[in-house]
XYZ file of C-alpha atoms in Angstrom:
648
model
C 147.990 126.160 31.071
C 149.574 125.389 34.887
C 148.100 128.250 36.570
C 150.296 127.161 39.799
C 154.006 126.691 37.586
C 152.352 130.455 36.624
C 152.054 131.691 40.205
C 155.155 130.078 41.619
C 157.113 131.821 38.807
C 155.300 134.888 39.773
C 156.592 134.722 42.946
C 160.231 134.025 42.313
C 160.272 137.099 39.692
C 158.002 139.529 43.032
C 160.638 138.387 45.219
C 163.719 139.081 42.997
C 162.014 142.543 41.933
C 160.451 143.657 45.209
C 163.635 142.397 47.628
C 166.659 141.651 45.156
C 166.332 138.068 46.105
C 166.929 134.490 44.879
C 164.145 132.137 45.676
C 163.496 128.816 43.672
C 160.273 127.915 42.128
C 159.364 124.479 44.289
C 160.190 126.653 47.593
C 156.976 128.912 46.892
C 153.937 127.067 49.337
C 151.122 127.326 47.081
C 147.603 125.345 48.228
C 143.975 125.969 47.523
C 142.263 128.310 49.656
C 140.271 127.139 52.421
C 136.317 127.391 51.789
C 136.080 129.958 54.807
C 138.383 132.754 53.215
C 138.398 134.457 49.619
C 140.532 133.262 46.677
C 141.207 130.566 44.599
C 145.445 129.898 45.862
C 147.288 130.963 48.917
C 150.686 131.949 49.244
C 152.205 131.624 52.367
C 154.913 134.671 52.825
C 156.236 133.753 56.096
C 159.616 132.547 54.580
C 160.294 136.268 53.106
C 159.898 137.929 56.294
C 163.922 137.603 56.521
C 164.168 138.441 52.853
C 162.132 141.141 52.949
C 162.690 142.380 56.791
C 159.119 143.698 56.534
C 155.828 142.208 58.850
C 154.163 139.160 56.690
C 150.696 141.166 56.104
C 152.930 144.144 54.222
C 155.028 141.751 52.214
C 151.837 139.933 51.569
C 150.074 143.675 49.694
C 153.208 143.844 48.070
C 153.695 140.792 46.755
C 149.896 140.287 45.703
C 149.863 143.854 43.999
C 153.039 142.617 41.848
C 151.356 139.691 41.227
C 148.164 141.154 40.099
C 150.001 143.777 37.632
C 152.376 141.230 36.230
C 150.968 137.844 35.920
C 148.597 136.955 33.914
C 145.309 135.601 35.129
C 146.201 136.563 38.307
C 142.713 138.976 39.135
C 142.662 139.904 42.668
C 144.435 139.146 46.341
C 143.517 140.117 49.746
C 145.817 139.033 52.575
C 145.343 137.357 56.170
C 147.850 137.846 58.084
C 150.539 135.847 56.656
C 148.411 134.231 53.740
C 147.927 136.191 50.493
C 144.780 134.839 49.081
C 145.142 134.884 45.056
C 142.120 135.095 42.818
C 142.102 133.545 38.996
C 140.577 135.308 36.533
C 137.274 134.298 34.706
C 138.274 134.163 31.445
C 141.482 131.368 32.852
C 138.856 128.853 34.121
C 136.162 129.295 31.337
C 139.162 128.456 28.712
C 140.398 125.707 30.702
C 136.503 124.652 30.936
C 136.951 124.874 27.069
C 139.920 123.121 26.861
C 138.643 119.900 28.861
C 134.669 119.519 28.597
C 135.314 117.315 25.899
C 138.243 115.358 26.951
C 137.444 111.820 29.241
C 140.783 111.503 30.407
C 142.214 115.393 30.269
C 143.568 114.152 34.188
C 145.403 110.787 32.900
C 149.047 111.538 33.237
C 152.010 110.297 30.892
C 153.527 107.340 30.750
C 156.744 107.371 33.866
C 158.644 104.949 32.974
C 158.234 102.786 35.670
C 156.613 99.728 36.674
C 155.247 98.559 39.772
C 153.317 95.652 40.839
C 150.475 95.614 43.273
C 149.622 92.143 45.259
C 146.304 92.023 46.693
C 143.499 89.166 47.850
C 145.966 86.160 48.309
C 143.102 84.167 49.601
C 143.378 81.172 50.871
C 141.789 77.844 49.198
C 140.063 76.634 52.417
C 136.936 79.211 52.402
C 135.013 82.137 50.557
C 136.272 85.202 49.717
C 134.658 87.431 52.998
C 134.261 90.979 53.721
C 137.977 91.468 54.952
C 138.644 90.186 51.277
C 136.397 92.684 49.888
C 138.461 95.299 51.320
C 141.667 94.095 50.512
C 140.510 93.595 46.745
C 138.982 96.679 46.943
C 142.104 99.317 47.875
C 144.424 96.514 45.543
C 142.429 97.215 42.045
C 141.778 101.218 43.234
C 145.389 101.384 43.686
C 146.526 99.653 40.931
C 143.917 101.854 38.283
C 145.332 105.270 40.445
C 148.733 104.357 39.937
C 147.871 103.310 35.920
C 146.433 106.698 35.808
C 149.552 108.216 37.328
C 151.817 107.022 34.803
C 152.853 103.575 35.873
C 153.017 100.295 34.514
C 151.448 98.496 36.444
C 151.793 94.107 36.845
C 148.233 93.171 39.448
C 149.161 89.677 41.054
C 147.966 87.150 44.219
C 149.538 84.664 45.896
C 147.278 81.795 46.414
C 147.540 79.912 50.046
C 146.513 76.672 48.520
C 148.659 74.493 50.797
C 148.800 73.783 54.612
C 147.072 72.570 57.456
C 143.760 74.796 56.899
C 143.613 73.254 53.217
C 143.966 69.890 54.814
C 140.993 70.600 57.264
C 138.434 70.622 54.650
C 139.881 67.934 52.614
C 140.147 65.769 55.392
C 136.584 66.714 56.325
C 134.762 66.399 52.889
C 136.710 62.523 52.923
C 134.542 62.272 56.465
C 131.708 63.695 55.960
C 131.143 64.430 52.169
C 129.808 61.181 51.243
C 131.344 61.771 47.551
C 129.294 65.307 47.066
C 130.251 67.901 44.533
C 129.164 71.522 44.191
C 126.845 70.880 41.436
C 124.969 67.884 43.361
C 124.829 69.715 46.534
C 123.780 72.740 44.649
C 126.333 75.197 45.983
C 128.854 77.882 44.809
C 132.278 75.613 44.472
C 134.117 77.984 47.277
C 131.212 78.031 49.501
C 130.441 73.897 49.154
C 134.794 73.943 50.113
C 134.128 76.579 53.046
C 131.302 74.517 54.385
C 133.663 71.877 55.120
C 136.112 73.745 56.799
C 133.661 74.855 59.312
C 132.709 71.082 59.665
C 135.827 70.080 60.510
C 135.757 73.125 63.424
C 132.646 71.881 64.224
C 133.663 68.176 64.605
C 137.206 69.268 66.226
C 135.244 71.373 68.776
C 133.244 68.277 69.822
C 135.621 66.008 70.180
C 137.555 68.697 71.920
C 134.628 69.366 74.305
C 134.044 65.165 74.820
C 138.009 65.504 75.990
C 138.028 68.112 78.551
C 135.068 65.964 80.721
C 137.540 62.803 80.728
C 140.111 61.840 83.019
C 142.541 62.712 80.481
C 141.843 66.111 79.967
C 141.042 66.972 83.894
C 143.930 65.688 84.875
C 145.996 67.851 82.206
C 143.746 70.872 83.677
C 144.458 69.575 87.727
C 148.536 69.948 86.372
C 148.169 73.606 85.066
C 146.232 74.513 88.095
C 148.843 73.889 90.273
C 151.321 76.598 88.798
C 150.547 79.474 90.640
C 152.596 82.016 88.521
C 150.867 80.915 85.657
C 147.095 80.693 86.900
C 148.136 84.588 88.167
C 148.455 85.300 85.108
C 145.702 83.978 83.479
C 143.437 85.419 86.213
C 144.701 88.736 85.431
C 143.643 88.147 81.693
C 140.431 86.854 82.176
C 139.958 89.663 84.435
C 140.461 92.028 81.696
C 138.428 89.718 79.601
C 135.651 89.946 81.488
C 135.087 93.343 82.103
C 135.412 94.650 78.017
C 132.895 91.687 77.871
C 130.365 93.560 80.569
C 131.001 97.050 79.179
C 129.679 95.537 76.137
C 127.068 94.159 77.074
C 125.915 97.137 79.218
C 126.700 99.691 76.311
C 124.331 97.295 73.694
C 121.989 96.502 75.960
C 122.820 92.282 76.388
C 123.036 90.013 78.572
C 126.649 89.416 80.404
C 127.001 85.394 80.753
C 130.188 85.149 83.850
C 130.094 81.461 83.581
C 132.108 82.301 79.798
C 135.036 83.386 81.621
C 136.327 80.666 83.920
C 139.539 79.939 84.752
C 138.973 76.171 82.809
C 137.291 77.846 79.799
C 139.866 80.214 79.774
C 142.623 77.013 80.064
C 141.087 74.821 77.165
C 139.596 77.687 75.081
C 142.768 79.840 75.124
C 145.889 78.013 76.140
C 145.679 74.206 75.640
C 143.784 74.159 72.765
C 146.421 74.269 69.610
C 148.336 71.426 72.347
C 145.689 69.265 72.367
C 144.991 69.750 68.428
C 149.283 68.885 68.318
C 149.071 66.361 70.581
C 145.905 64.615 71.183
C 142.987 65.117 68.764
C 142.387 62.401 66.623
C 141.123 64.615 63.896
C 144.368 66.634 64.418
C 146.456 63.866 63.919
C 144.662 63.099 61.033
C 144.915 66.501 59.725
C 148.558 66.647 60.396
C 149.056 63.154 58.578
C 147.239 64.503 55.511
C 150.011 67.482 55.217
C 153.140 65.027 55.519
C 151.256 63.173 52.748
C 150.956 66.027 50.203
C 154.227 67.137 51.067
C 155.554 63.315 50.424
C 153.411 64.081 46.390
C 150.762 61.083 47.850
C 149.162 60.702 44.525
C 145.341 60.314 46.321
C 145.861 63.370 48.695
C 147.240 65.657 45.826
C 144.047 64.389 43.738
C 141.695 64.950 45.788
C 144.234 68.347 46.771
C 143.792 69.509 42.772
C 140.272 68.332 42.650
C 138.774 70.880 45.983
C 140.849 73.836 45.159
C 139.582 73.398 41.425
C 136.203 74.004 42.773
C 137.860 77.105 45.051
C 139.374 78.474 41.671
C 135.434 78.272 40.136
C 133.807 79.731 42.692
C 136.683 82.983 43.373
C 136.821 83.872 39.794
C 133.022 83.853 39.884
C 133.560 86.750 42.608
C 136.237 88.436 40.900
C 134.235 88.469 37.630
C 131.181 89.916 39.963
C 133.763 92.902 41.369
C 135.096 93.790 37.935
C 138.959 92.537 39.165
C 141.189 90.246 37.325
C 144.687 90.000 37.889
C 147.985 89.544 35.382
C 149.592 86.631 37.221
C 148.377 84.363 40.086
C 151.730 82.781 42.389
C 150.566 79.242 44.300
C 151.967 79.051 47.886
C 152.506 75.430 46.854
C 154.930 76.620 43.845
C 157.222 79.348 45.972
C 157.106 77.667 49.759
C 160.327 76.118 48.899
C 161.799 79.628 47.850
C 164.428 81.555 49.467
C 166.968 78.965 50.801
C 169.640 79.649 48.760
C 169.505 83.426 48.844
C 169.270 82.614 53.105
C 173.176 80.113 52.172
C 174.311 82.602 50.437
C 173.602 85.865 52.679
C 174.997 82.942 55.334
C 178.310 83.014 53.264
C 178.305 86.684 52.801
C 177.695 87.739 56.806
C 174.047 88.770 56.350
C 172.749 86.077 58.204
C 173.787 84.003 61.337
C 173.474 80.302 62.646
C 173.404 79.596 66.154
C 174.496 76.176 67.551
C 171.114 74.572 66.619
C 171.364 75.059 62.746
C 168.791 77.200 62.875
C 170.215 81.040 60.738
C 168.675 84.278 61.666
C 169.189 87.555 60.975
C 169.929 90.589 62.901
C 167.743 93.701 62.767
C 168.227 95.124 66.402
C 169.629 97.966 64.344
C 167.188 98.596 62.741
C 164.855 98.824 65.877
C 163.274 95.892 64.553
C 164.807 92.267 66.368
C 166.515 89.034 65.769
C 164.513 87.413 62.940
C 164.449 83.668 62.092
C 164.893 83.080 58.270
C 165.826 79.114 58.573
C 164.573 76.676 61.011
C 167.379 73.726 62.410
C 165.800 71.600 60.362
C 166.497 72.997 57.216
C 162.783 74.303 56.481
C 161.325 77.638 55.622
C 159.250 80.391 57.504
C 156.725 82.843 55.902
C 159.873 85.257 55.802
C 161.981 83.169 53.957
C 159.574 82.635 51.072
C 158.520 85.583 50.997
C 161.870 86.492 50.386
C 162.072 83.868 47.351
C 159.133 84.904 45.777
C 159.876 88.797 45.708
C 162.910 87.956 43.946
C 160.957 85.311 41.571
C 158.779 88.540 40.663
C 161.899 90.848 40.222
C 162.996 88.318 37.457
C 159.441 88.036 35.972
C 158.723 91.703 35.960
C 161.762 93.914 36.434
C 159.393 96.049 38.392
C 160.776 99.003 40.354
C 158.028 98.986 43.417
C 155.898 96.298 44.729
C 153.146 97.047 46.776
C 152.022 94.527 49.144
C 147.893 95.096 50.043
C 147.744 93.255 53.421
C 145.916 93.867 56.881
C 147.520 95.537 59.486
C 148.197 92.377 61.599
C 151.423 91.806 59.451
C 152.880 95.620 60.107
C 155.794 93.884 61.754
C 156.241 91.184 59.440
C 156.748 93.358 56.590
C 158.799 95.617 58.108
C 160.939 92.522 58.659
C 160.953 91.571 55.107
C 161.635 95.000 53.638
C 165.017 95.672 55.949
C 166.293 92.311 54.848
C 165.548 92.498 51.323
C 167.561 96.170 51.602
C 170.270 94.279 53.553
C 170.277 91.585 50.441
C 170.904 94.025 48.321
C 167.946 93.615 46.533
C 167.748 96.613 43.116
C 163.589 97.050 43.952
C 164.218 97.433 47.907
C 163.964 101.133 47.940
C 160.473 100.498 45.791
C 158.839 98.306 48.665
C 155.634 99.141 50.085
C 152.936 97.901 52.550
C 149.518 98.944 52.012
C 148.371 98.589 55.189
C 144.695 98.339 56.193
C 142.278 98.220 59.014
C 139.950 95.519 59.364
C 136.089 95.516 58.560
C 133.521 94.740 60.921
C 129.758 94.673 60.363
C 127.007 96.390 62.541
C 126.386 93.144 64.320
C 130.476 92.628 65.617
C 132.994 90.785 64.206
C 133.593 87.898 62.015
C 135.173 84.441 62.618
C 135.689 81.806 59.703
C 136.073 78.987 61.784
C 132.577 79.074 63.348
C 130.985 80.208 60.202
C 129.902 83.245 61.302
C 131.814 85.336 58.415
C 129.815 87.738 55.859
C 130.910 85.847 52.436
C 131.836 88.168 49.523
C 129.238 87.375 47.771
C 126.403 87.602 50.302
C 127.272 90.698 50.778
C 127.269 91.860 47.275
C 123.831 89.947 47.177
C 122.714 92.173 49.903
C 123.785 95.783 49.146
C 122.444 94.815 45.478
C 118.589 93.947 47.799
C 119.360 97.235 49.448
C 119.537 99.212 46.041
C 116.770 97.294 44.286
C 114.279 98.652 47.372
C 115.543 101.116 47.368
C 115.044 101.841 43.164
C 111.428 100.299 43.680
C 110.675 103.058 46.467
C 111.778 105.596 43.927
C 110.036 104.141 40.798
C 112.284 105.350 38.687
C 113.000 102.349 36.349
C 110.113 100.857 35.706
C 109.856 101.382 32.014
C 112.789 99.316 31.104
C 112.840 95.799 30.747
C 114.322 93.455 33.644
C 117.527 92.675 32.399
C 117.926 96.675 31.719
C 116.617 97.178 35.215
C 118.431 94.933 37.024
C 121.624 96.188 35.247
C 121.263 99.222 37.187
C 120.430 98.457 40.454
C 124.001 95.944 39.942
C 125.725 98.819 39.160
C 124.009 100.873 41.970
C 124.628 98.315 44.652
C 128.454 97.713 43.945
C 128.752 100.723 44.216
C 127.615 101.503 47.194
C 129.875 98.429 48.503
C 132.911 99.701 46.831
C 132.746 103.364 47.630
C 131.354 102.849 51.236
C 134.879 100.583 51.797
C 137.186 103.021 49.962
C 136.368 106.251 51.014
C 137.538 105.620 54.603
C 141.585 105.733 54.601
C 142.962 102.375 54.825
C 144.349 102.852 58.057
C 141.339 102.888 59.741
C 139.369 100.643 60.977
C 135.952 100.572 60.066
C 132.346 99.373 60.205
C 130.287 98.388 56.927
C 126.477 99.346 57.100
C 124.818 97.902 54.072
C 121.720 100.074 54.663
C 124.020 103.441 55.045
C 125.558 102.369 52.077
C 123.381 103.216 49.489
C 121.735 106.200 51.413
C 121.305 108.788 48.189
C 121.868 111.707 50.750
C 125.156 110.530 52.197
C 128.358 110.617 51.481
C 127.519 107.100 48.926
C 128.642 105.852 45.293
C 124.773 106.225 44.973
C 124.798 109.955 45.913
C 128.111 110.023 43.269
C 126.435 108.501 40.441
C 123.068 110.297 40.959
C 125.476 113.740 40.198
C 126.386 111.788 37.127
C 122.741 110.348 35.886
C 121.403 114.299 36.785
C 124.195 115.892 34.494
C 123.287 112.886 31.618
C 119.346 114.009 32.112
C 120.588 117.773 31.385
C 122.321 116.808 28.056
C 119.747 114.373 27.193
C 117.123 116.737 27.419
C 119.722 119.483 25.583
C 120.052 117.479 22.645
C 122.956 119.001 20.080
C 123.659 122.387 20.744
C 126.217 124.696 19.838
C 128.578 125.509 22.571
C 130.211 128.264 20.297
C 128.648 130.619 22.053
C 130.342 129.660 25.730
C 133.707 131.817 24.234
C 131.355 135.213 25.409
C 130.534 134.065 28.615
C 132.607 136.421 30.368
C 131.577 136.634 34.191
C 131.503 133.347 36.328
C 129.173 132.684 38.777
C 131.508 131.655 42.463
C 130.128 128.217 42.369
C 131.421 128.308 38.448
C 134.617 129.119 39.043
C 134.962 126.979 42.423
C 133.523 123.688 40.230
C 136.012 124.675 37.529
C 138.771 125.071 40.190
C 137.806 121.459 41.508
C 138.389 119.819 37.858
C 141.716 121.682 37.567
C 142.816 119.513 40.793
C 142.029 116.232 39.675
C 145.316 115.183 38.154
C 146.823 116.662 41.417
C 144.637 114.251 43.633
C 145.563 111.253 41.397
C 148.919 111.949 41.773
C 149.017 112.482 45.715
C 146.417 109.336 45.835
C 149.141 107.071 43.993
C 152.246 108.651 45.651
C 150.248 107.908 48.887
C 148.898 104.442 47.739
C 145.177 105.909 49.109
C 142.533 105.265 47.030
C 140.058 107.296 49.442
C 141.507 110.807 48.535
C 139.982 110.009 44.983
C 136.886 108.927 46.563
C 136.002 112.060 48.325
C 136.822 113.973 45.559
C 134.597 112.462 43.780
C 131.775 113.102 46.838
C 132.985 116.665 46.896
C 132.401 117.340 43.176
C 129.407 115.771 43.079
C 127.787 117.788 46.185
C 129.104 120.868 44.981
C 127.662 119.924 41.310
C 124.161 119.468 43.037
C 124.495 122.633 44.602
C 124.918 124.372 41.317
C 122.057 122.594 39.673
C 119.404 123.389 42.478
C 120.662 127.282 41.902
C 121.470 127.920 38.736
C 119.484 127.220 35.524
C 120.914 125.143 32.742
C 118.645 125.037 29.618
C 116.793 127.863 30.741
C 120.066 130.149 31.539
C 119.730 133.693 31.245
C 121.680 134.051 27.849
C 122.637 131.410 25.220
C 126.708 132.023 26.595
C 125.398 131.064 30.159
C 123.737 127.822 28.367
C 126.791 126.852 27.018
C 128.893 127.656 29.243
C 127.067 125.648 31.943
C 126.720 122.620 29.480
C 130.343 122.613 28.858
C 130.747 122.418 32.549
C 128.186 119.924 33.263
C 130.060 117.631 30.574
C 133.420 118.390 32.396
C 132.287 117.215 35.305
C 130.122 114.579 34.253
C 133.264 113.165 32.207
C 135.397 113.447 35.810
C 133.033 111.829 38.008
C 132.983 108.895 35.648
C 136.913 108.781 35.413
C 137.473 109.028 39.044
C 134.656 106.530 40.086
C 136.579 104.569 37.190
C 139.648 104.516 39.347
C 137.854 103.215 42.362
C 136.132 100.294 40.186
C 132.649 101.605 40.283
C 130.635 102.147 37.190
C 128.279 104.636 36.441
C 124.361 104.266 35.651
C 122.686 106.500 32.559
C 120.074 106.220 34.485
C 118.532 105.819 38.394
């Protein structure tokens, strides 16, 4: 039963009847009604007004009177102004109560046809996994299970950055400072004993960096910048700017402003000189740099020792992934596709795509497109990010035959993949139509932001470790689960914790930027996974206590209660807000759902008896319904990775 196929059909047979005219069926505007106003479905009659040459609110009686004598289910209307307000009968949402109360995955939608592959994390093999991960993981695998549930086929995959300088950093720096050490004797995660190098090397680069600037060497190169007045102007003007964001901080948190940070020679070697001097003059640069021309060369030492630390990466990320419930279909090494793209870039050369300029160098030419002049090639024959990333979409195509892929990367790259998109289209490419960017916003923490370098970034899995602490108090406070055994127990407050993490992250569109409050997160009041599952764990009490009835009786239960028939309304939507989540590629429409059904579920149990309902239809009636939604909460947490407790 479609009840809004029904009313659109309605609607095309009023309009034909009441005005002799032709309207089609997807032309009818049909939405839920808002909370504040009557109904169950609004029609919007504005459009008829021309039809009809009548006011909206008369066309709206008419049309909701031919509606209500000719359509079945169709119970009642009133009209506001140009809205006619539609209400469904009882007796349509007990049946489709019936229908579903039983059914796990009544909203899962046929298979499409199509495929589509989703690329999230892509981490690279120099650090943890950290909280912007977490978010990037997060909307990947909600997407991915949305879209499944949609009707796709969907192919999950990751590029791994496992080459480069960064990689080189912490090889170069476990060589100097490792002293032969290994996860296991240093008693660390493997991706956290990796990260801790890379920060060493940051740490050792800043002091050498530091021990440069005081010599002649380095005063000297400041003396010769200082005497360009155009550019000093400028960098006044900057630190200017700088400075006073820095103050306004400090004033609105109540710290301490420090002006001896914003010099104009902190400002030189902090901001402009300091990937120069790591070029030109840092020994552990050079060093760095040396390491790279080695692994590209296939040194048999460096890509040893290359194989043996991101081995230990590998470990410790899978450990994570296992911990978030993700796994992925196919993992792509940076080191494997850098090299493609160059002969699609010759041949779009051949074919007038591309152009060289005198230098060697080929480019490509969006202005168009309101986008720029792009380089694809360098003079010296080797790639940029564009051009492999041009390589590897086509090394996918051939892998997968997939008809969208859907990149999940932070909002930083906007540009870049706006770039890639336009010239896979211009390549001719038989998925370019299919191409999408997930963009997202990043993730800060109460405290501020994050940097990697300095070692100041919340690892993955400190985090999890910490919203799990927050949930275990926050179970002990409650003393809820103290008559199961640990392993039982601490089962629970897992699954309480990630969720909180999980839905805390989705719920806010990806867009956004946002902040991540651990203790907010698993607030049972707010608008939490906790708060979600509780609605879950209360219905599984109900049933529990219940035992096997007969829900026979539920076919005389002939009256709904509002809150009934609004709850039942709610289910009917689901498959509607899977399919707008996954045509959208926005896991947090499914999330609030979710919240929404479960507040308005916890509404209905703190007014309405259950077990004790005033007739044995009402019992079963409200047990069907408790099962209905109890089996849609799980399935749409489901989407969003999050798992749901028996018990809290």
């Amino acid at each position: 039963m479609n009840i809004i196929e029904t009313i659109q059909s309605g609607v095309v047979q009023a309009v034909k009847s009441l005005y002799d005219a032709d309207v089609t069926a997807d032309s009818v505007t049909l939405s839920p009604t808002r909370k504040e106003f009557e109904g169950d479905y609004t029609v919007v009659v504005f459009p008829y007004t021309k039809i009809a040459r009548k006011k909206p609110e008369q066309i709206g009686e008419e049309l909701g009177q031919y509606l209500k004598d000719q359509v079945a289910h169709v119970a009642d209307f009133n009209v506001i102004k140009g809205f006619l307000n539609l209400e469904v009968s009882d007796s349509f949402w007990a049946a489709f109560v019936g229908d579903i109360y039983a059914k796990e995955d009544f909203a899962r939608l046929p298979a499409n046809g199509q495929k589509v592959m989703v690329e999230f994390s892509s981490p690279n093999t120099n650090k943890p996994l950290h909280l912007g991960h977490i978010r990037n993981i997060l909307l990947g695998w909600s997407t991915s299970q949305i879209l499944d549930a949609a009707g796709y086929e969907v192919v999950k995959v990751q590029v791994v950055n496992d080459r480069g300088i960064a990689i080189c950093k912490s090889m170069l720096a476990w060589e100097r400072f490792g002293n032969a050490a290994t996860p296991a004797s240093a008693g660390q995660k493997p991706d956290h004993f990796v990260g801790h190098f890379y920060v060493k090397f940051e740490q050792a680069f800043k002091e050498e960096y530091k021990t440069w600037q005081a010599s002649e060497a380095g005063q000297q190169v400041f003396a010769a910048w200082k005497a360009d007045e155009k550019a000093v102007k400028k960098a006044e003007k900057t630190l200017d700017e700088k400075a006073r964001k820095a103050m306004a901080k400090a004033e609105r948190e109540g710290k301490g402003f420090e002006p001896a940070e914003y010099t104009l020679e902190k400002h030189f070697f902090g901001t402009i000189y300091k990937n120069t001097y790591f070029n030109e003059h840092s020994e552990l640069g050079q060093a760095a740099k040396a390491m790279l021309l080695k692994w590209e060369a296939g040194d048999e030492e460096v890509i040893a020792l290359w194989k043996q630390m991101n081995g230990w990466v590998y470990e410790g990320f899978d450990e994570t992934y296992e911990r978030l419930g993700v796994e992925f279909d196919k993992l792509y090494y940076e080191s494997d596709t850098y090299l493609l793209g160059k002969d699609t870039i010759k041949t779009g050369l051949q074919k007038g795509i591309f152009y060289e300029k005198e230098d060697g160098s080929v480019w490509i030419d969006l202005t168009d497109a309101k986008l720029d002049h792009k380089l694809v090639l360098r003079s010296d024959g080797t790639s940029v990010y564009i051009t492999q990333d041009i390589g590897t979409a086509q090394e996918r195509y051939k892998d997968f035959g997939v008809d969208k892929m859907v990149y999940v990367v932070a909002d930083e790259q906007d540009y870049h993949f706006k770039v890639l998109f336009e010239t896979l289209k211009r390549l001719g490419e038989p998925y370019a139509e299919g191409l999408y960017h997930l963009s997202y916003g990043m993730v800060d923490l109460p405290s501020g932001k994050m940097k990697s370098r300095e070692g100041t970034v919340v690892d993955a899995d400190d985090l999890m470790a910490e919203v799990i602490a927050e949930a275990r108090q926050n179970t002990e406070e409650r003393d809820t689960l103290n008559d199961l055994n640990t392993e039982e127990r601490e089962a629970i407050i897992r699954q309480i914790g990630l969720a909180a993490l999980k839905f805390f992250i989705i719920k806010v569109q990806p867009q956004k930027r946002m902040v991540f409050d651990p203790k907010e997160s698993v607030d049972m009041q707010g608008q939490t996974g906790p708060y979600v599952q509780n609605a879950y764990v209360r219905i599984q009490s109900v049933l529990r206590k219940g035992g096997e009835q007969d829900l026979q009786a539920a076919a005389e239960y002939a009256t709904l209660e509002t809150i009934e028939k609004a709850l039942a309304g709610q289910l009917y939507a689901f498959p509607v807000v899977i399919q707008e989540a996954a045509a959208n590629y926005d896991p947090s429409g499914v999330a609030n759902y979710c919240y929404d059904l479960a507040k308005q579920y916890h509404r209905f149990y703190h007014d309405f008896s259950i077990l004790n309902a005033e007739s044995d239809a009402a019992k079963a009636f409200r047990l069907k319904l408790s099962q209905a939604v109890a089996h849609t909460l799980k399935a749409g947490m489901q989407l969003l990775g999050i798992e749901m407790p028996a018990r809290m």
